[in-house]
Amino acid sequence: MAGGKASARQKMINLMYLVFIAMMAMNMSKEVLSAFGLMETKFANSNEDTAERNATLLADLESKAGEKPEEFMVPAAKAKQISVVSEKFYNYIETLKKDLLKQGQYSIDPETGKLPFEAMDKTDILDEAWFTGDRLTKKGEEVMAKINGYKADVKEILGDDVKYTKALNSFETLFNTDKAKNKDGKSIDWLNYNYQGFPAIASYTKMTAMQNDVKVTEANMMNLFLGNTLTDAVSLN
């Protein structure tokens, strides 16, 4: 556009036009990155609130177990087990988030108390750590193993009691890691589909969203053991 037989003035206009388009693209990119950052903040705040409610529900169960052991002793024990495995998996996701920030050299702004959302546009951090060609690295395999391990733990705790069937179905949906089809209709492994090629802030937000799924799982199970209606009302999904 800036070459050919155009005059010097036209070349300058064309060049300015290209710069203008580039600036618009950069601004749009920053807006998208900032939007992911805002969503991450909402998920993080929801996780804190839900954690407090879950602690209250667990304390209520333990209290009821003391008052009516024949009715609540077993549910309270299961609730405690769910809490333990969920906390372990939640903390593992937190280590992944910290690794992402460390590798990208991102840090919280002491003045705003926020991450530099608009600067977190790198896509190679997890791409290099979790993927190698069409396969997963050892770290990528570890991530999937942790997710599947958490799913197995929750299923084992609930057992095969039919009254937990609805809860298990809801849990399976929340942590569905089946292959997904991309825009070309090709089946892609879950980890690749959700994390490969995404900006750092998008991946970071998705990890916080997964932590939200963990907290929602705890809330659902606590309510189930208390005899309340199973609900995903606290989820931001």
PDB file of C-alpha atoms in Angstrom:
ATOM      1  CA  MET A   1       0.000   0.000   0.000  1.00  0.00           C
ATOM      2  CA  ALA A   2       2.909   2.323   0.757  1.00  0.00           C
ATOM      3  CA  GLY A   3       4.910   1.250  -2.303  1.00  0.00           C
ATOM      4  CA  GLY A   4       4.362   1.352  -6.066  1.00  0.00           C
ATOM      5  CA  LYS A   5       4.151   4.593  -8.055  1.00  0.00           C
ATOM      6  CA  ALA A   6       2.274   6.553  -5.408  1.00  0.00           C
ATOM      7  CA  SER A   7       3.443  10.059  -4.612  1.00  0.00           C
ATOM      8  CA  ALA A   8       5.433  10.785  -1.496  1.00  0.00           C
ATOM      9  CA  ARG A   9       2.333  12.391   0.035  1.00  0.00           C
ATOM     10  CA  GLN A  10       0.169   9.368  -0.797  1.00  0.00           C
ATOM     11  CA  LYS A  11       2.816   7.030   0.584  1.00  0.00           C
ATOM     12  CA  MET A  12       2.768   8.999   3.841  1.00  0.00           C
ATOM     13  CA  ILE A  13      -1.039   8.886   3.994  1.00  0.00           C
ATOM     14  CA  ASN A  14      -1.004   5.155   3.342  1.00  0.00           C
ATOM     15  CA  LEU A  15       1.624   4.626   6.016  1.00  0.00           C
ATOM     16  CA  MET A  16      -0.370   6.669   8.535  1.00  0.00           C
ATOM     17  CA  TYR A  17      -3.439   4.591   7.647  1.00  0.00           C
ATOM     18  CA  LEU A  18      -1.541   1.369   8.357  1.00  0.00           C
ATOM     19  CA  VAL A  19      -0.304   2.751  11.672  1.00  0.00           C
ATOM     20  CA  PHE A  20      -3.863   3.784  12.557  1.00  0.00           C
ATOM     21  CA  ILE A  21      -5.163   0.270  11.834  1.00  0.00           C
ATOM     22  CA  ALA A  22      -2.340  -1.234  13.902  1.00  0.00           C
ATOM     23  CA  MET A  23      -3.167   1.082  16.802  1.00  0.00           C
ATOM     24  CA  MET A  24      -6.838   0.109  16.620  1.00  0.00           C
ATOM     25  CA  ALA A  25      -5.867  -3.562  16.695  1.00  0.00           C
ATOM     26  CA  MET A  26      -3.618  -2.978  19.692  1.00  0.00           C
ATOM     27  CA  ASN A  27      -6.347  -1.104  21.551  1.00  0.00           C
ATOM     28  CA  MET A  28      -8.881  -3.829  20.823  1.00  0.00           C
ATOM     29  CA  SER A  29      -6.389  -6.414  22.028  1.00  0.00           C
ATOM     30  CA  LYS A  30      -5.862  -4.482  25.247  1.00  0.00           C
ATOM     31  CA  GLU A  31      -9.608  -4.250  25.785  1.00  0.00           C
ATOM     32  CA  VAL A  32      -9.961  -8.022  25.388  1.00  0.00           C
ATOM     33  CA  LEU A  33      -7.053  -8.672  27.736  1.00  0.00           C
ATOM     34  CA  SER A  34      -8.521  -6.253  30.254  1.00  0.00           C
ATOM     35  CA  ALA A  35     -11.902  -7.982  29.990  1.00  0.00           C
ATOM     36  CA  PHE A  36     -10.262 -11.305  30.890  1.00  0.00           C
ATOM     37  CA  GLY A  37      -8.662  -9.559  33.842  1.00  0.00           C
ATOM     38  CA  LEU A  38     -12.005  -8.272  35.069  1.00  0.00           C
ATOM     39  CA  MET A  39     -13.498 -11.758  34.798  1.00  0.00           C
ATOM     40  CA  GLU A  40     -10.538 -13.202  36.712  1.00  0.00           C
ATOM     41  CA  THR A  41     -11.211 -10.727  39.509  1.00  0.00           C
ATOM     42  CA  LYS A  42     -14.873 -11.722  39.645  1.00  0.00           C
ATOM     43  CA  PHE A  43     -13.994 -15.418  39.835  1.00  0.00           C
ATOM     44  CA  ALA A  44     -11.395 -14.744  42.539  1.00  0.00           C
ATOM     45  CA  ASN A  45     -13.883 -12.742  44.627  1.00  0.00           C
ATOM     46  CA  SER A  46     -16.515 -15.452  44.185  1.00  0.00           C
ATOM     47  CA  ASN A  47     -14.011 -18.071  45.334  1.00  0.00           C
ATOM     48  CA  GLU A  48     -13.338 -16.179  48.548  1.00  0.00           C
ATOM     49  CA  ASP A  49     -17.049 -15.744  49.286  1.00  0.00           C
ATOM     50  CA  THR A  50     -17.856 -19.373  48.487  1.00  0.00           C
ATOM     51  CA  ALA A  51     -14.969 -20.604  50.631  1.00  0.00           C
ATOM     52  CA  GLU A  52     -16.449 -18.782  53.616  1.00  0.00           C
ATOM     53  CA  ARG A  53     -19.908 -20.242  52.982  1.00  0.00           C
ATOM     54  CA  ASN A  54     -18.465 -23.722  52.565  1.00  0.00           C
ATOM     55  CA  ALA A  55     -16.660 -23.438  55.893  1.00  0.00           C
ATOM     56  CA  THR A  56     -19.954 -22.489  57.532  1.00  0.00           C
ATOM     57  CA  LEU A  57     -21.749 -25.421  55.903  1.00  0.00           C
ATOM     58  CA  LEU A  58     -19.043 -27.861  57.019  1.00  0.00           C
ATOM     59  CA  ALA A  59     -19.200 -26.525  60.574  1.00  0.00           C
ATOM     60  CA  ASP A  60     -22.976 -26.944  60.497  1.00  0.00           C
ATOM     61  CA  LEU A  61     -22.603 -30.553  59.380  1.00  0.00           C
ATOM     62  CA  GLU A  62     -20.087 -31.320  62.100  1.00  0.00           C
ATOM     63  CA  SER A  63     -22.411 -29.761  64.663  1.00  0.00           C
ATOM     64  CA  LYS A  64     -25.345 -31.838  63.447  1.00  0.00           C
ATOM     65  CA  ALA A  65     -23.162 -34.960  63.540  1.00  0.00           C
ATOM     66  CA  GLY A  66     -22.701 -34.347  67.253  1.00  0.00           C
ATOM     67  CA  GLU A  67     -26.404 -33.798  67.810  1.00  0.00           C
ATOM     68  CA  LYS A  68     -27.750 -36.557  65.540  1.00  0.00           C
ATOM     69  CA  PRO A  69     -24.883 -38.967  64.835  1.00  0.00           C
ATOM     70  CA  GLU A  70     -27.129 -41.646  63.347  1.00  0.00           C
ATOM     71  CA  GLU A  71     -28.270 -39.193  60.661  1.00  0.00           C
ATOM     72  CA  PHE A  72     -25.276 -36.928  60.064  1.00  0.00           C
ATOM     73  CA  MET A  73     -22.128 -38.779  61.191  1.00  0.00           C
ATOM     74  CA  VAL A  74     -21.481 -40.384  57.778  1.00  0.00           C
ATOM     75  CA  PRO A  75     -22.442 -37.300  55.689  1.00  0.00           C
ATOM     76  CA  ALA A  76     -20.210 -35.102  57.886  1.00  0.00           C
ATOM     77  CA  ALA A  77     -17.291 -37.493  57.378  1.00  0.00           C
ATOM     78  CA  LYS A  78     -17.817 -37.466  53.613  1.00  0.00           C
ATOM     79  CA  ALA A  79     -18.068 -33.668  53.646  1.00  0.00           C
ATOM     80  CA  LYS A  80     -14.730 -33.437  55.454  1.00  0.00           C
ATOM     81  CA  GLN A  81     -13.142 -35.745  52.881  1.00  0.00           C
ATOM     82  CA  ILE A  82     -14.542 -33.648  50.031  1.00  0.00           C
ATOM     83  CA  SER A  83     -13.153 -30.541  51.709  1.00  0.00           C
ATOM     84  CA  VAL A  84      -9.677 -32.072  52.046  1.00  0.00           C
ATOM     85  CA  VAL A  85      -9.337 -33.328  48.451  1.00  0.00           C
ATOM     86  CA  SER A  86     -10.837 -30.113  47.090  1.00  0.00           C
ATOM     87  CA  GLU A  87      -8.429 -27.949  49.055  1.00  0.00           C
ATOM     88  CA  LYS A  88      -5.508 -30.037  47.819  1.00  0.00           C
ATOM     89  CA  PHE A  89      -6.554 -29.681  44.179  1.00  0.00           C
ATOM     90  CA  TYR A  90      -7.395 -25.979  44.596  1.00  0.00           C
ATOM     91  CA  ASN A  91      -3.913 -25.339  45.971  1.00  0.00           C
ATOM     92  CA  TYR A  92      -2.350 -27.276  43.087  1.00  0.00           C
ATOM     93  CA  ILE A  93      -4.099 -24.987  40.591  1.00  0.00           C
ATOM     94  CA  GLU A  94      -2.756 -22.050  42.593  1.00  0.00           C
ATOM     95  CA  THR A  95       0.803 -23.319  42.034  1.00  0.00           C
ATOM     96  CA  LEU A  96       0.123 -23.413  38.278  1.00  0.00           C
ATOM     97  CA  LYS A  97      -1.037 -19.809  38.403  1.00  0.00           C
ATOM     98  CA  LYS A  98       2.050 -18.748  40.341  1.00  0.00           C
ATOM     99  CA  ASP A  99       4.306 -20.561  37.855  1.00  0.00           C
ATOM    100  CA  LEU A 100       2.586 -18.747  34.980  1.00  0.00           C
ATOM    101  CA  LEU A 101       3.179 -15.368  36.618  1.00  0.00           C
ATOM    102  CA  LYS A 102       6.785 -16.238  37.417  1.00  0.00           C
ATOM    103  CA  GLN A 103       7.590 -17.443  33.899  1.00  0.00           C
ATOM    104  CA  GLY A 104       5.936 -14.398  32.361  1.00  0.00           C
ATOM    105  CA  GLN A 105       7.602 -12.070  34.866  1.00  0.00           C
ATOM    106  CA  TYR A 106       4.237 -10.633  35.838  1.00  0.00           C
ATOM    107  CA  SER A 107       3.638  -9.143  39.262  1.00  0.00           C
ATOM    108  CA  ILE A 108       0.872  -7.321  41.107  1.00  0.00           C
ATOM    109  CA  ASP A 109       1.009  -3.545  40.905  1.00  0.00           C
ATOM    110  CA  PRO A 110       1.515  -2.302  44.485  1.00  0.00           C
ATOM    111  CA  GLU A 111      -0.535   0.821  43.748  1.00  0.00           C
ATOM    112  CA  THR A 112      -3.586  -0.796  42.159  1.00  0.00           C
ATOM    113  CA  GLY A 113      -3.281  -4.234  43.717  1.00  0.00           C
ATOM    114  CA  LYS A 114      -3.962  -5.770  40.297  1.00  0.00           C
ATOM    115  CA  LEU A 115      -2.038  -7.804  37.760  1.00  0.00           C
ATOM    116  CA  PRO A 116      -0.970  -6.055  34.530  1.00  0.00           C
ATOM    117  CA  PHE A 117      -3.850  -7.557  32.547  1.00  0.00           C
ATOM    118  CA  GLU A 118      -3.187  -5.622  29.347  1.00  0.00           C
ATOM    119  CA  ALA A 119       0.448  -6.736  29.295  1.00  0.00           C
ATOM    120  CA  MET A 120      -0.294 -10.410  29.831  1.00  0.00           C
ATOM    121  CA  ASP A 121      -0.489 -11.253  26.134  1.00  0.00           C
ATOM    122  CA  LYS A 122       2.232 -13.917  25.888  1.00  0.00           C
ATOM    123  CA  THR A 123       1.039 -17.219  24.423  1.00  0.00           C
ATOM    124  CA  ASP A 124       4.262 -19.200  24.653  1.00  0.00           C
ATOM    125  CA  ILE A 125       4.440 -19.696  28.435  1.00  0.00           C
ATOM    126  CA  LEU A 126       2.060 -22.648  28.730  1.00  0.00           C
ATOM    127  CA  ASP A 127       2.635 -23.666  25.118  1.00  0.00           C
ATOM    128  CA  GLU A 128       6.251 -24.473  25.958  1.00  0.00           C
ATOM    129  CA  ALA A 129       5.548 -25.837  29.439  1.00  0.00           C
ATOM    130  CA  TRP A 130       2.568 -28.088  28.679  1.00  0.00           C
ATOM    131  CA  PHE A 131       2.735 -28.977  24.987  1.00  0.00           C
ATOM    132  CA  THR A 132       5.200 -30.395  22.490  1.00  0.00           C
ATOM    133  CA  GLY A 133       3.772 -30.741  19.020  1.00  0.00           C
ATOM    134  CA  ASP A 134       0.548 -32.729  19.256  1.00  0.00           C
ATOM    135  CA  ARG A 135       1.583 -34.314  22.556  1.00  0.00           C
ATOM    136  CA  LEU A 136       1.749 -33.188  26.162  1.00  0.00           C
ATOM    137  CA  THR A 137       4.985 -32.582  28.027  1.00  0.00           C
ATOM    138  CA  LYS A 138       5.536 -34.251  31.407  1.00  0.00           C
ATOM    139  CA  LYS A 139       4.097 -31.108  33.013  1.00  0.00           C
ATOM    140  CA  GLY A 140       1.049 -31.242  30.762  1.00  0.00           C
ATOM    141  CA  GLU A 141       0.540 -34.891  31.644  1.00  0.00           C
ATOM    142  CA  GLU A 142       0.862 -33.971  35.321  1.00  0.00           C
ATOM    143  CA  VAL A 143      -1.869 -31.331  34.977  1.00  0.00           C
ATOM    144  CA  MET A 144      -4.273 -33.821  33.416  1.00  0.00           C
ATOM    145  CA  ALA A 145      -3.361 -36.437  36.020  1.00  0.00           C
ATOM    146  CA  LYS A 146      -4.195 -33.997  38.827  1.00  0.00           C
ATOM    147  CA  ILE A 147      -7.558 -33.137  37.266  1.00  0.00           C
ATOM    148  CA  ASN A 148      -8.448 -36.795  36.746  1.00  0.00           C
ATOM    149  CA  GLY A 149      -7.161 -37.608  40.221  1.00  0.00           C
ATOM    150  CA  TYR A 150      -9.499 -35.054  41.771  1.00  0.00           C
ATOM    151  CA  LYS A 151     -12.423 -36.453  39.797  1.00  0.00           C
ATOM    152  CA  ALA A 152     -11.574 -39.980  40.958  1.00  0.00           C
ATOM    153  CA  ASP A 153     -11.274 -38.847  44.599  1.00  0.00           C
ATOM    154  CA  VAL A 154     -14.714 -37.202  44.613  1.00  0.00           C
ATOM    155  CA  LYS A 155     -16.333 -40.230  42.956  1.00  0.00           C
ATOM    156  CA  GLU A 156     -14.734 -42.574  45.466  1.00  0.00           C
ATOM    157  CA  ILE A 157     -15.961 -40.496  48.394  1.00  0.00           C
ATOM    158  CA  LEU A 158     -19.546 -40.455  47.124  1.00  0.00           C
ATOM    159  CA  GLY A 159     -19.456 -44.152  46.259  1.00  0.00           C
ATOM    160  CA  ASP A 160     -22.255 -45.872  44.378  1.00  0.00           C
ATOM    161  CA  ASP A 161     -25.168 -44.771  46.576  1.00  0.00           C
ATOM    162  CA  VAL A 162     -28.061 -43.934  44.215  1.00  0.00           C
ATOM    163  CA  LYS A 163     -28.976 -40.823  46.198  1.00  0.00           C
ATOM    164  CA  TYR A 164     -25.712 -39.257  45.010  1.00  0.00           C
ATOM    165  CA  THR A 165     -26.369 -39.942  41.315  1.00  0.00           C
ATOM    166  CA  LYS A 166     -27.573 -36.420  40.520  1.00  0.00           C
ATOM    167  CA  ALA A 167     -24.614 -34.909  42.352  1.00  0.00           C
ATOM    168  CA  LEU A 168     -22.187 -37.107  40.425  1.00  0.00           C
ATOM    169  CA  ASN A 169     -23.776 -36.187  37.095  1.00  0.00           C
ATOM    170  CA  SER A 170     -23.505 -32.507  37.936  1.00  0.00           C
ATOM    171  CA  PHE A 171     -19.887 -32.990  38.984  1.00  0.00           C
ATOM    172  CA  GLU A 172     -19.070 -34.857  35.760  1.00  0.00           C
ATOM    173  CA  THR A 173     -20.521 -32.010  33.721  1.00  0.00           C
ATOM    174  CA  LEU A 174     -18.543 -29.424  35.670  1.00  0.00           C
ATOM    175  CA  PHE A 175     -15.271 -31.289  35.146  1.00  0.00           C
ATOM    176  CA  ASN A 176     -15.888 -32.697  31.686  1.00  0.00           C
ATOM    177  CA  THR A 177     -12.496 -33.208  29.999  1.00  0.00           C
ATOM    178  CA  ASP A 178     -13.694 -34.897  26.815  1.00  0.00           C
ATOM    179  CA  LYS A 179     -12.177 -33.894  23.499  1.00  0.00           C
ATOM    180  CA  ALA A 180     -13.688 -30.831  21.852  1.00  0.00           C
ATOM    181  CA  LYS A 181     -13.955 -29.821  18.206  1.00  0.00           C
ATOM    182  CA  ASN A 182     -12.165 -26.699  17.038  1.00  0.00           C
ATOM    183  CA  LYS A 183     -13.467 -24.277  14.398  1.00  0.00           C
ATOM    184  CA  ASP A 184     -12.232 -26.644  11.675  1.00  0.00           C
ATOM    185  CA  GLY A 185     -14.209 -29.538  13.117  1.00  0.00           C
ATOM    186  CA  LYS A 186     -11.098 -31.369  14.295  1.00  0.00           C
ATOM    187  CA  SER A 187     -11.227 -33.144  17.665  1.00  0.00           C
ATOM    188  CA  ILE A 188      -8.736 -31.621  20.094  1.00  0.00           C
ATOM    189  CA  ASP A 189      -7.663 -32.910  23.497  1.00  0.00           C
ATOM    190  CA  TRP A 190      -9.245 -30.943  26.352  1.00  0.00           C
ATOM    191  CA  LEU A 191      -6.029 -29.358  27.626  1.00  0.00           C
ATOM    192  CA  ASN A 192      -4.936 -28.276  24.148  1.00  0.00           C
ATOM    193  CA  TYR A 193      -8.370 -26.915  23.322  1.00  0.00           C
ATOM    194  CA  ASN A 194      -8.570 -24.826  26.496  1.00  0.00           C
ATOM    195  CA  TYR A 195      -4.993 -23.641  27.004  1.00  0.00           C
ATOM    196  CA  GLN A 196      -2.803 -23.940  23.915  1.00  0.00           C
ATOM    197  CA  GLY A 197      -2.200 -20.683  22.062  1.00  0.00           C
ATOM    198  CA  PHE A 198      -4.103 -18.469  24.505  1.00  0.00           C
ATOM    199  CA  PRO A 199      -2.767 -15.220  26.028  1.00  0.00           C
ATOM    200  CA  ALA A 200      -1.409 -15.606  29.545  1.00  0.00           C
ATOM    201  CA  ILE A 201      -4.285 -13.656  31.120  1.00  0.00           C
ATOM    202  CA  ALA A 202      -6.842 -15.935  29.418  1.00  0.00           C
ATOM    203  CA  SER A 203      -5.140 -19.066  30.758  1.00  0.00           C
ATOM    204  CA  TYR A 204      -4.757 -17.490  34.194  1.00  0.00           C
ATOM    205  CA  THR A 205      -8.467 -16.632  34.225  1.00  0.00           C
ATOM    206  CA  LYS A 206      -9.416 -20.164  33.166  1.00  0.00           C
ATOM    207  CA  MET A 207      -7.402 -21.562  36.067  1.00  0.00           C
ATOM    208  CA  THR A 208      -9.229 -19.281  38.508  1.00  0.00           C
ATOM    209  CA  ALA A 209     -12.485 -20.430  36.894  1.00  0.00           C
ATOM    210  CA  MET A 210     -11.470 -24.047  37.538  1.00  0.00           C
ATOM    211  CA  GLN A 211     -10.859 -23.127  41.164  1.00  0.00           C
ATOM    212  CA  ASN A 212     -14.390 -21.750  41.139  1.00  0.00           C
ATOM    213  CA  ASP A 213     -15.596 -25.149  39.903  1.00  0.00           C
ATOM    214  CA  VAL A 214     -13.852 -26.730  42.896  1.00  0.00           C
ATOM    215  CA  LYS A 215     -15.584 -24.365  45.317  1.00  0.00           C
ATOM    216  CA  VAL A 216     -18.923 -24.967  43.600  1.00  0.00           C
ATOM    217  CA  THR A 217     -18.364 -28.716  43.953  1.00  0.00           C
ATOM    218  CA  GLU A 218     -17.754 -28.304  47.672  1.00  0.00           C
ATOM    219  CA  ALA A 219     -20.877 -26.162  48.065  1.00  0.00           C
ATOM    220  CA  ASN A 220     -23.019 -28.654  46.157  1.00  0.00           C
ATOM    221  CA  MET A 221     -21.759 -31.581  48.221  1.00  0.00           C
ATOM    222  CA  MET A 222     -22.165 -29.764  51.544  1.00  0.00           C
ATOM    223  CA  ASN A 223     -25.742 -28.867  50.680  1.00  0.00           C
ATOM    224  CA  LEU A 224     -26.382 -32.418  49.522  1.00  0.00           C
ATOM    225  CA  PHE A 225     -25.114 -33.869  52.796  1.00  0.00           C
ATOM    226  CA  LEU A 226     -27.238 -31.387  54.734  1.00  0.00           C
ATOM    227  CA  GLY A 227     -30.289 -32.458  52.771  1.00  0.00           C
ATOM    228  CA  ASN A 228     -30.599 -29.160  50.906  1.00  0.00           C
ATOM    229  CA  THR A 229     -31.472 -28.880  47.209  1.00  0.00           C
ATOM    230  CA  LEU A 230     -28.485 -29.371  44.907  1.00  0.00           C
ATOM    231  CA  THR A 231     -27.726 -26.060  43.212  1.00  0.00           C
ATOM    232  CA  ASP A 232     -24.999 -24.415  41.169  1.00  0.00           C
ATOM    233  CA  ALA A 233     -26.194 -20.940  42.081  1.00  0.00           C
ATOM    234  CA  VAL A 234     -22.771 -19.851  43.342  1.00  0.00           C
ATOM    235  CA  SER A 235     -21.061 -20.686  40.059  1.00  0.00           C
ATOM    236  CA  LEU A 236     -19.984 -17.897  37.715  1.00  0.00           C
ATOM    237  CA  ASN A 237     -19.784 -20.269  34.748  1.00  0.00           C
TER     238      ASN A 237
END
